[in-house]
Coordinates of C-alpha atoms in Angstrom, one line a residue:
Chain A
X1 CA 85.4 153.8 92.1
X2 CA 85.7 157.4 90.8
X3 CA 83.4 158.3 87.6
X4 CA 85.8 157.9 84.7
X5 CA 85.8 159.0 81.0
X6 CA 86.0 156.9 78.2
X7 CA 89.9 157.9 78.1
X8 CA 90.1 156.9 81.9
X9 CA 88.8 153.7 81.6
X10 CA 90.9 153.1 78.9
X11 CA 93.8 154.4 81.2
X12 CA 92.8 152.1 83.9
X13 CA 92.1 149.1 82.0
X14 CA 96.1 149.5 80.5
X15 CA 97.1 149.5 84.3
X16 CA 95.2 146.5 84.8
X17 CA 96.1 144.2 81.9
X18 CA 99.9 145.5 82.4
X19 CA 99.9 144.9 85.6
X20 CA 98.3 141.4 84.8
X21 CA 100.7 140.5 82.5
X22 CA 104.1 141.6 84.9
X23 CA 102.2 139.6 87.7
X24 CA 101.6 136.8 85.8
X25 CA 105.4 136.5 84.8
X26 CA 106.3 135.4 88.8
X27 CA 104.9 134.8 92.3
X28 CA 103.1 138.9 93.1
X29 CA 104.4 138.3 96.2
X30 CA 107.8 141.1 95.9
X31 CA 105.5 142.9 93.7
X32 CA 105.9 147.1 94.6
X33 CA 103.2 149.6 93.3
X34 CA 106.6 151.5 91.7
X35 CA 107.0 148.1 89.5
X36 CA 103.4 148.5 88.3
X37 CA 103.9 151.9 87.7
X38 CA 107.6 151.2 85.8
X39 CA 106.1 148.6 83.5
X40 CA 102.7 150.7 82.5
X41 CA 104.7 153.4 82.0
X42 CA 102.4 155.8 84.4
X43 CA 102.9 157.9 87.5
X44 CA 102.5 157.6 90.7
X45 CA 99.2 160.5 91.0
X46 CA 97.6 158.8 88.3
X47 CA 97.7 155.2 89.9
X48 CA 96.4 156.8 92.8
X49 CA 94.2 158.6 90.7
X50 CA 92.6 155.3 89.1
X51 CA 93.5 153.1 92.6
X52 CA 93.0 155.1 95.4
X53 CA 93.1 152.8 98.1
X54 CA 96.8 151.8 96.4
X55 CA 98.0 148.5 96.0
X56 CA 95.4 146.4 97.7
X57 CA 92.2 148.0 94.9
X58 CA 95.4 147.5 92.0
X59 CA 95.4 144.1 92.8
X60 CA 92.0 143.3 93.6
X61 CA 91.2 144.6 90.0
X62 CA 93.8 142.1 88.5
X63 CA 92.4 139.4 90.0
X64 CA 89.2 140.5 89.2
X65 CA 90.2 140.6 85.7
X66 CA 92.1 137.1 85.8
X67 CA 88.7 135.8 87.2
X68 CA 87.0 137.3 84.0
X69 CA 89.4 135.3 82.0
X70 CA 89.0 131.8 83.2
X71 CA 85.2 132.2 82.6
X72 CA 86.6 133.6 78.9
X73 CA 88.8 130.7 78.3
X74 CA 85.6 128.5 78.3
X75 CA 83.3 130.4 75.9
X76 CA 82.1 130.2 73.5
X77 CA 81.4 126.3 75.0
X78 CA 80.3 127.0 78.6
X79 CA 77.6 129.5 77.6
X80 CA 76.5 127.1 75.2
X81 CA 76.0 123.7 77.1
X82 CA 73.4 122.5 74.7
X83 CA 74.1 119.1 73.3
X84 CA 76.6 116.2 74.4
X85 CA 79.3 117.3 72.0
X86 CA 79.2 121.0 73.3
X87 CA 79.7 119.1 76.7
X88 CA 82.7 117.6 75.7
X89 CA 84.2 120.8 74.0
X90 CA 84.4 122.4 77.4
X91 CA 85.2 119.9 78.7
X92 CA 88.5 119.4 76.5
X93 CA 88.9 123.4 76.9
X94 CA 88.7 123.2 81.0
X95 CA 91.6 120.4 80.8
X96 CA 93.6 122.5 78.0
X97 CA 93.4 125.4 80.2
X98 CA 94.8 123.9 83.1
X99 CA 96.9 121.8 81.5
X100 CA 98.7 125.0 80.1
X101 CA 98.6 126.4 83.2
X102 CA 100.4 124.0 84.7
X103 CA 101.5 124.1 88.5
X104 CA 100.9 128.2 88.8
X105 CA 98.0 129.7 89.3
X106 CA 97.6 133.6 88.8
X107 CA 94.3 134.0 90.5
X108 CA 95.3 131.9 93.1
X109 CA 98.8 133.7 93.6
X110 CA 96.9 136.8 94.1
X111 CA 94.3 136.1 96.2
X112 CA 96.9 134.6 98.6
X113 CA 98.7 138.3 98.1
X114 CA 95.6 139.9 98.6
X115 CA 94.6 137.9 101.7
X116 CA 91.0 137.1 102.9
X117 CA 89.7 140.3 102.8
X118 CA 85.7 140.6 101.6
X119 CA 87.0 142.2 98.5
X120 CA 88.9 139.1 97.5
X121 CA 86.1 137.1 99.2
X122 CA 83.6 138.5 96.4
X123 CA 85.9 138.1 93.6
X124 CA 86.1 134.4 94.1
X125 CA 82.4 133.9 95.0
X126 CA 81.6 136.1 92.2
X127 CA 83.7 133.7 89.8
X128 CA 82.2 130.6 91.5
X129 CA 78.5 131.8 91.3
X130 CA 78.8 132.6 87.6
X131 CA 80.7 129.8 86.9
X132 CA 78.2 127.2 88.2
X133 CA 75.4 129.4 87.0
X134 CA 76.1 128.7 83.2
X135 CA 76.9 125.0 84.4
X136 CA 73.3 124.7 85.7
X137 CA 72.0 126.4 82.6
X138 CA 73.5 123.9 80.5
X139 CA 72.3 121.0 82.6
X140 CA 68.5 122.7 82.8
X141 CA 68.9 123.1 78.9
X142 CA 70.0 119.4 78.3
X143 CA 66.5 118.4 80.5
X144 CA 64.3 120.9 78.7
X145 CA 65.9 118.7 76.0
X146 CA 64.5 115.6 76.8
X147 CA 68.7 114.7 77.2
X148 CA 68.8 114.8 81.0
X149 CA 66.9 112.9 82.9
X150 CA 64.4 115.4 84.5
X151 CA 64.6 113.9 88.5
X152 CA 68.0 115.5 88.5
X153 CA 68.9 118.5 90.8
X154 CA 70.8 120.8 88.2
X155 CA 71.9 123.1 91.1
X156 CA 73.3 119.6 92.8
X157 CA 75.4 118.1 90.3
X158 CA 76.8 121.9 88.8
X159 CA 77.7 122.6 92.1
X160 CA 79.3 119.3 91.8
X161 CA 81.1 119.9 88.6
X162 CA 82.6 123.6 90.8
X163 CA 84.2 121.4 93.5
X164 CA 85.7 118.5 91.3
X165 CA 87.5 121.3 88.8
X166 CA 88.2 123.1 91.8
X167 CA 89.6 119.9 93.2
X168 CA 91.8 118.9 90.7
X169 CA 93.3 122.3 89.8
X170 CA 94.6 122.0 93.3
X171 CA 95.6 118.6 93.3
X172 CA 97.4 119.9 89.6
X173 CA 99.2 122.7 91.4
X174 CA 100.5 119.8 94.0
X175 CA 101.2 116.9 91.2
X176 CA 101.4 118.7 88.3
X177 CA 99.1 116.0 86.5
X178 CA 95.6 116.8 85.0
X179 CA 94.5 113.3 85.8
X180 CA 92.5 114.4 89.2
X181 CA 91.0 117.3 87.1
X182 CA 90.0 114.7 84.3
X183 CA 88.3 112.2 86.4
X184 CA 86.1 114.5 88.2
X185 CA 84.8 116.0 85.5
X186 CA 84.7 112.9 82.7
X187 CA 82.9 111.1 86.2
X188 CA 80.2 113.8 86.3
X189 CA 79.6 114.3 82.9
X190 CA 79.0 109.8 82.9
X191 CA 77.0 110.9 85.7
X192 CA 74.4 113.5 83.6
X193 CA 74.3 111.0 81.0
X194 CA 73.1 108.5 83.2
Chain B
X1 CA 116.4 110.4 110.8
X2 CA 118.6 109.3 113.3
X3 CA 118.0 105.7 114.8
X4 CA 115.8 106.3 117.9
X5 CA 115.0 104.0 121.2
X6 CA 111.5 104.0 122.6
X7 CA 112.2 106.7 125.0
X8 CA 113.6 108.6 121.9
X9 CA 110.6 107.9 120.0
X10 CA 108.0 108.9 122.6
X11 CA 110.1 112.5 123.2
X12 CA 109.8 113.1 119.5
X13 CA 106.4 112.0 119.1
X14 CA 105.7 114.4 121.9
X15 CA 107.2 117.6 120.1
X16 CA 105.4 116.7 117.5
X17 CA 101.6 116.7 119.0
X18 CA 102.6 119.9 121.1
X19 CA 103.6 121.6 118.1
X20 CA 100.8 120.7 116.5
X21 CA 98.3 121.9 119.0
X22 CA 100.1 125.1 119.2
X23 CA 99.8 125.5 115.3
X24 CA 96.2 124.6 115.1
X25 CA 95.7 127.5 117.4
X26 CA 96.8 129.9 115.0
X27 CA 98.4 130.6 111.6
X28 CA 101.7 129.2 111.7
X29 CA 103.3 131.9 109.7
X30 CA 105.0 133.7 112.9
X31 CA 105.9 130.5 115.1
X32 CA 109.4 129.8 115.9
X33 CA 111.4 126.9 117.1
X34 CA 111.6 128.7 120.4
X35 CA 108.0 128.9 120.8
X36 CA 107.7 125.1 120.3
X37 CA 110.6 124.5 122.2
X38 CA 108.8 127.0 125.6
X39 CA 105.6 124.7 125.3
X40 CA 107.0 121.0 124.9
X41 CA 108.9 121.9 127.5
X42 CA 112.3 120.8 125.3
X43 CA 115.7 122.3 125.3
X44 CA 117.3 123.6 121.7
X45 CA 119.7 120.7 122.0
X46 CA 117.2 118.1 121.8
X47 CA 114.8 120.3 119.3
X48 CA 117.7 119.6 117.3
X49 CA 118.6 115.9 118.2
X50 CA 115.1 115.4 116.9
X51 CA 115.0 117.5 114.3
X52 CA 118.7 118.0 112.7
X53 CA 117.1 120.3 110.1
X54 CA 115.4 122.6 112.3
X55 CA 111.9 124.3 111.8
X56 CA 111.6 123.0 108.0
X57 CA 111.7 119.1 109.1
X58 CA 109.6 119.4 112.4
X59 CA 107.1 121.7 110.5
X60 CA 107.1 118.8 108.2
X61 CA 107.1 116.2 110.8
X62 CA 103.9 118.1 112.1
X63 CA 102.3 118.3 108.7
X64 CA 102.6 114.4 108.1
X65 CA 100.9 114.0 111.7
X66 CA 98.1 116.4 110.0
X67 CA 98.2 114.4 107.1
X68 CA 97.5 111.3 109.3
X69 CA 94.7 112.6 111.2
X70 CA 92.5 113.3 107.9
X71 CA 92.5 109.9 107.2
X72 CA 92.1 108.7 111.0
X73 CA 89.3 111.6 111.6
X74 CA 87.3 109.0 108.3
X75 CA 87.8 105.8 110.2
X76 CA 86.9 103.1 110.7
X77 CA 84.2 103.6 107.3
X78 CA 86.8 104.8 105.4
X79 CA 88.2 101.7 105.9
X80 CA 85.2 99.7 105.3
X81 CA 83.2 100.8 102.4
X82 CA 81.6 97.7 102.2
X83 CA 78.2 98.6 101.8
X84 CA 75.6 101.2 101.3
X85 CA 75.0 102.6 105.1
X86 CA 78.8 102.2 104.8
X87 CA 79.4 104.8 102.3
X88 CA 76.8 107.0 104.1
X89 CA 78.5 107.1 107.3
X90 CA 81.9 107.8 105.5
X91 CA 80.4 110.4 103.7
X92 CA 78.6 112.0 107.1
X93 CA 82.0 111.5 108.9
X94 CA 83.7 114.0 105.9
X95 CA 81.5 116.7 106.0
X96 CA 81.1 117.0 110.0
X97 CA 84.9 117.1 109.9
X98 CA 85.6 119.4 107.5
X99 CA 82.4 121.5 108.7
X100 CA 83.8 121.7 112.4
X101 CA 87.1 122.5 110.7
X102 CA 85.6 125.6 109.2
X103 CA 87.6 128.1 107.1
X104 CA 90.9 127.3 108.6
X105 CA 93.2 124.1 107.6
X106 CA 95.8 123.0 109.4
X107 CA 97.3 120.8 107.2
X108 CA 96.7 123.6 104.8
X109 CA 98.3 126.3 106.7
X110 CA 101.7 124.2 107.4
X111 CA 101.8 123.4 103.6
X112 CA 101.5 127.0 102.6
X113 CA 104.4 127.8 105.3
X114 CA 106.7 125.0 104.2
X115 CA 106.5 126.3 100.6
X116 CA 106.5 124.0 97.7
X117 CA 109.8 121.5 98.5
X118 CA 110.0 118.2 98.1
X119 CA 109.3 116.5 101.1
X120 CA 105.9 118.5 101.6
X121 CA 104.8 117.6 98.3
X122 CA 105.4 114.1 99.0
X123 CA 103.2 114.7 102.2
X124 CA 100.7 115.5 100.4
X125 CA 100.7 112.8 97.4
X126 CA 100.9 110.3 100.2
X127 CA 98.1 111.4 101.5
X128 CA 95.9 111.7 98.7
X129 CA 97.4 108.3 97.4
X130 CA 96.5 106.8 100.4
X131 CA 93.2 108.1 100.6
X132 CA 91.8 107.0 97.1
X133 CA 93.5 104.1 97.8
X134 CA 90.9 103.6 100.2
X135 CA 88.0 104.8 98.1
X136 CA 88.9 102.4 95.3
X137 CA 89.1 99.1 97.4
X138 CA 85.5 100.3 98.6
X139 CA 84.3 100.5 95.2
X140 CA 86.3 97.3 94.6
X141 CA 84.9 95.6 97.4
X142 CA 81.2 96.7 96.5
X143 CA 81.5 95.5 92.6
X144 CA 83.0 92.1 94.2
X145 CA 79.3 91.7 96.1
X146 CA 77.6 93.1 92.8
X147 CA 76.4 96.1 94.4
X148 CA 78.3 98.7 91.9
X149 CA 78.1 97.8 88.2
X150 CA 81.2 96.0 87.5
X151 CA 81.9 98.2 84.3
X152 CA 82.6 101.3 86.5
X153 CA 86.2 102.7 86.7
X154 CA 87.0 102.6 90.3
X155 CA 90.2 104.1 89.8
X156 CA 88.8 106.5 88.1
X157 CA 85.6 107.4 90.0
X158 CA 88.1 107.2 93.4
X159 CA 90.4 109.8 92.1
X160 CA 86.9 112.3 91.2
X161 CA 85.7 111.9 94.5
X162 CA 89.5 113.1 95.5
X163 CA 89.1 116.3 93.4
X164 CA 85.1 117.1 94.7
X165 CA 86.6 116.8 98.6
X166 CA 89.5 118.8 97.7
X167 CA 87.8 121.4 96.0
X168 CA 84.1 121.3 98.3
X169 CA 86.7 121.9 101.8
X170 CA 88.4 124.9 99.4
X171 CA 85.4 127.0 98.0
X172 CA 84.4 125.7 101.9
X173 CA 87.3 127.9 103.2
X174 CA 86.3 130.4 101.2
X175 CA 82.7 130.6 101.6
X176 CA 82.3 128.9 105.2
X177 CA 79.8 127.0 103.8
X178 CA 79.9 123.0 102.9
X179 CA 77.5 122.9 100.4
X180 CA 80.0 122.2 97.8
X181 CA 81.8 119.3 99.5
X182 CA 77.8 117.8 99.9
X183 CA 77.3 118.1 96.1
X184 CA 80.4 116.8 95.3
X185 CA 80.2 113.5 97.7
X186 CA 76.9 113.2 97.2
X187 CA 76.4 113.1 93.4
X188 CA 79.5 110.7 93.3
X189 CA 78.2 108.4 95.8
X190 CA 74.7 108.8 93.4
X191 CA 77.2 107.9 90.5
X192 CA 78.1 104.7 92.2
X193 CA 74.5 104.2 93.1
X194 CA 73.6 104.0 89.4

């Protein structure tokens, strides 16, 4: 990415969350650089100027920004995993997110725009790494605790809790039910209070 | 579908596997009924004898003989989870699937290429219906013998281990690595364990 002033990045960012919004509206699919450029009200140099590599960077930056915002929808409870009624606040704000969300799935649509490329490769892992990291955290701070049994592998089970939510946000796209979603993670949170 | 005789039957079931082992091979995005129709060796008359619809109902046709081999590809312990090395070899029979499987899905690809209609989302509820059917009547079976606390929600604990498969085989396709699914079936399988 080019160095940027603070007006830049203020520039880009607009491009970003615009874009972000006008993508979230639909399936990004049809999606020109001209509509991005319509809706932010900006030229064509200065997208280029921001996203030189052209759609492909635009889009990867959206997604890495709708990544940001599913860890964001679960703060201030997922950094904060601390005692067995913080566990049940996200808990409630994982299924309320989804549940909201419904059948659609901006990341998701994106990253099936954006293909598998090693970009879109890092954004996910980078949203699954952080995601379970603050998981594990929580689990490590409940043991510390005394509220976890210590014989536990933290790593294990949050790794656990990634594929169950991942799980049954895909089995909510299909069914449009949060049940799947539920279970898993009302089954492994039984399963940390032993 | 149109009333078949046992020759009729064996002629469609034949399109079927062929066109499935061509799609395996590749993404399915760019076949056509005339490349199925060059290597089952059919004419277009009898494509559409078998298939009124066209590509969207033997596309379909093909993903519900996907659909079929995930739960074959688990038997004969999915069908028997009637006691401890039971539940192991189920869960060892998952993850070598899915890990020879790798980063591409068949049944995954066909879904994405038939688009969200009706008859492929009843595909794929049958499927997963079926298949925590099967989970539950193992966790049934095992609380019948006293071997899983009998205050456990099997229903509840079949559909979780849905959503950790689900979600371990995607962050598996995007990572290429199974670690996920492991967590997932083995902390439930620890769950059940008590």
């Amino acid at each position: 990415m080019v160095a940027l002033t603070t007006k830049g990045r203020a520039t880009r960012q607009r491009i970003i969350e615009g874009a972000a919004a006008y993508l979230r509206a639909d399936e990004p699919a049809g999606v020109t650089l001209d509509d991005i450029r319509a809706i932010t009200g900006t030229s064509k140099s200065q997208i280029f100027h921001y996203f030189p590599d052209g759609k492909e960077e635009l889009f990867l930056a959206v997604a890495r920004h709708e990544a940001d915002r599913v860890l964001d929808d679960q703060q201030p409870h997922l950094g904060a995993l601390t005692s067995w009624p913080a566990w049940e606040r996200w808990r409630d704000s994982v299924v309320a997110r989804y549940r909201a969300q419904g059948r659609h799935c901006p990341l998701g649509a994106l990253m099936a725009q954006v293909g598998s490329t090693p970009g879109a490769r890092e954004v996910t892992s980078a949203l699954l790494n952080q995601w379970q990291a603050h998981i594990r955290k929580g689990i490590c701070d409940m043991q510390a605790a005394g509220l976890i049994r210590a014989g536990l592998d933290a790593d294990r089970v949050a790794a656990a809790f990634i594929a169950g939510i991942q799980g049954g946000v895909l089995v909510l796209m299909s069914t449009g039910s949060v049940t799947h979603l539920e279970a898993a993670v009302d089954t492994l949170v039984d399963h940390l209070r032993g």
